[in-house]
Amino acid sequence: MGIVFLYIPMHRPNNTISSLAILIAASPVLLLPACSSTQQASEPIACQIQETISLKNVYRLTGKLYSGAEPTDRTAFEELASMGIRTLISVDAIAPNASLAGEYNIRVIHLPIGYTDISDQRIKELAFAIQSSLKPVYVHCHQGKHRGPAAICAGALALGMITHDQADAFMTKAGTSESYTGLWSAVEGVEKLATIEPMPLSEHTPARTISKTMSKIIKQKDILDELANIGFNAPINQDHSPTAIASQIHNLFRTLETSGEAQEYGEEFMDDLEHAIQAASNLETVLRNNDAGLAMDAMDALKNSCSRCHDKL
C-alpha cells in the first residue's frame, strides 16, 4: 500500500488558513504513463521513458531494469550512459558493439533468443546476468517490442522480482505482439528459481546463421521503411539508396534459400521464402525504374512476405 498526502486548506474562525494533512491509502499502480521520481526503486512498474534521438521503445520494469530497442550508434550509447546504464544485455542474433559500449563503461552480455521460445537454460542465464551485473541493466532486441520485453520479464520472474500479472502487463505495454505465442508461453511458464547458479557470460554468443541473416534483413527493411516515408528519395550516399537496400534484402533472402538451416523449417517455410525472394526482386526492379507508385505496393508485398517467414522462426 502506498500513502498519498493531500493538503487541504481549512478556514479557522479567525480567517487564518492552515493545512490539514490527510493520509489516504492508495494501491500501487503497475502501469504508469510516465516515470515518477518519487516511486520506490523496488516497485515493479512499467513506464515508458521519453524517447530520445536514438533510443526507441524504452520501458522501465523496475528502478534498475530497462528494456528497449537496439542502440545502433554513438548517440544511442551516450544516451544509455546518461541513463546510468552499466550493463547491456542483448537478446538479438547479432552481438552489440562491445568496443563502443566499453568507451562508456558499459558491459555487454550477449544472450540471443528467437521468437518461438526461450529455453530453460537461457532463462537461467538471463536471471544470473540480471542478478550479478552492475545496475542499471538495459535489455534489448532489435525493435524493443518483442524479444527484449519477454527476456527481461523471464529473467525477473526467475529471480522472483515480479509476478506473472506484472510480466503480462509489461509485455503488453511494451508492444509485444500476441502473434509471438512462443514468447508469451515461455514467460508464462517461468517459475522462481530456488538457486541462481553462476555461469559464463559472453560478449558474443554464436547464433544460427538463419537468425543472424533474418536480423540483417529486418534492419535493412526498417531503413527502407524510413525511406518510403519520404517517397523513396535516394540519399547522397548511393550505398544507402532505396535500390541498393532492396538489392541487399534480395541477396540476403537468396542466401537463406541456399542454407541448410532453412530446409530444417520445412516445405511451408521454403514456399514462404520463395515468395519473399520474388517480392524483394520485384521491389528492387520497380525502384531501379524509379516507379514510386508501384514501389509502395511492392514494399507492402515484401513486408507481408517477411512476416510469414519471420513468424515461423
mmCIF file of N, CA and C in Angstrom, residues 38 44 143 147 193 208 248 250 284 292 301:
data_model
loop_
_atom_site.group_PDB
_atom_site.id
_atom_site.type_symbol
_atom_site.label_atom_id
_atom_site.label_comp_id
_atom_site.label_asym_id
_atom_site.label_seq_id
_atom_site.Cartn_x
_atom_site.Cartn_y
_atom_site.Cartn_z
ATOM 1 N N THR A 38 9.379 9.837 -7.524
ATOM 2 C CA THR A 38 9.010 9.537 -6.148
ATOM 3 C C THR A 38 8.761 8.061 -5.922
ATOM 4 N N PRO A 44 7.842 -2.940 -8.846
ATOM 5 C CA PRO A 44 7.736 -3.289 -10.257
ATOM 6 C C PRO A 44 6.810 -2.298 -10.946
ATOM 7 N N GLN A 143 13.861 -4.128 -32.160
ATOM 8 C CA GLN A 143 12.900 -3.035 -32.062
ATOM 9 C C GLN A 143 12.528 -2.688 -30.626
ATOM 10 N N ARG A 147 11.164 -9.632 -28.263
ATOM 11 C CA ARG A 147 12.101 -10.491 -27.537
ATOM 12 C C ARG A 147 12.680 -9.819 -26.296
ATOM 13 N N LEU A 193 13.401 -19.458 -9.499
ATOM 14 C CA LEU A 193 14.448 -20.446 -9.294
ATOM 15 C C LEU A 193 14.814 -20.530 -7.817
ATOM 16 N N ARG A 208 22.581 -19.058 -34.741
ATOM 17 C CA ARG A 208 22.379 -19.743 -36.008
ATOM 18 C C ARG A 208 22.462 -18.744 -37.164
ATOM 19 N N GLN A 248 20.174 -5.542 -51.363
ATOM 20 C CA GLN A 248 20.762 -6.270 -50.232
ATOM 21 C C GLN A 248 19.757 -7.241 -49.622
ATOM 22 N N HIS A 250 17.209 -8.605 -51.150
ATOM 23 C CA HIS A 250 17.035 -9.677 -52.129
ATOM 24 C C HIS A 250 18.151 -10.712 -52.000
ATOM 25 N N GLU A 284 13.083 -4.351 -55.917
ATOM 26 C CA GLU A 284 14.346 -3.860 -56.468
ATOM 27 C C GLU A 284 14.148 -3.348 -57.897
ATOM 28 N N ALA A 292 7.703 5.161 -58.324
ATOM 29 C CA ALA A 292 7.331 5.346 -56.919
ATOM 30 C C ALA A 292 5.950 4.782 -56.616
ATOM 31 N N ALA A 301 4.032 -5.801 -50.252
ATOM 32 C CA ALA A 301 4.151 -7.234 -50.550
ATOM 33 C C ALA A 301 5.373 -7.827 -49.857
#
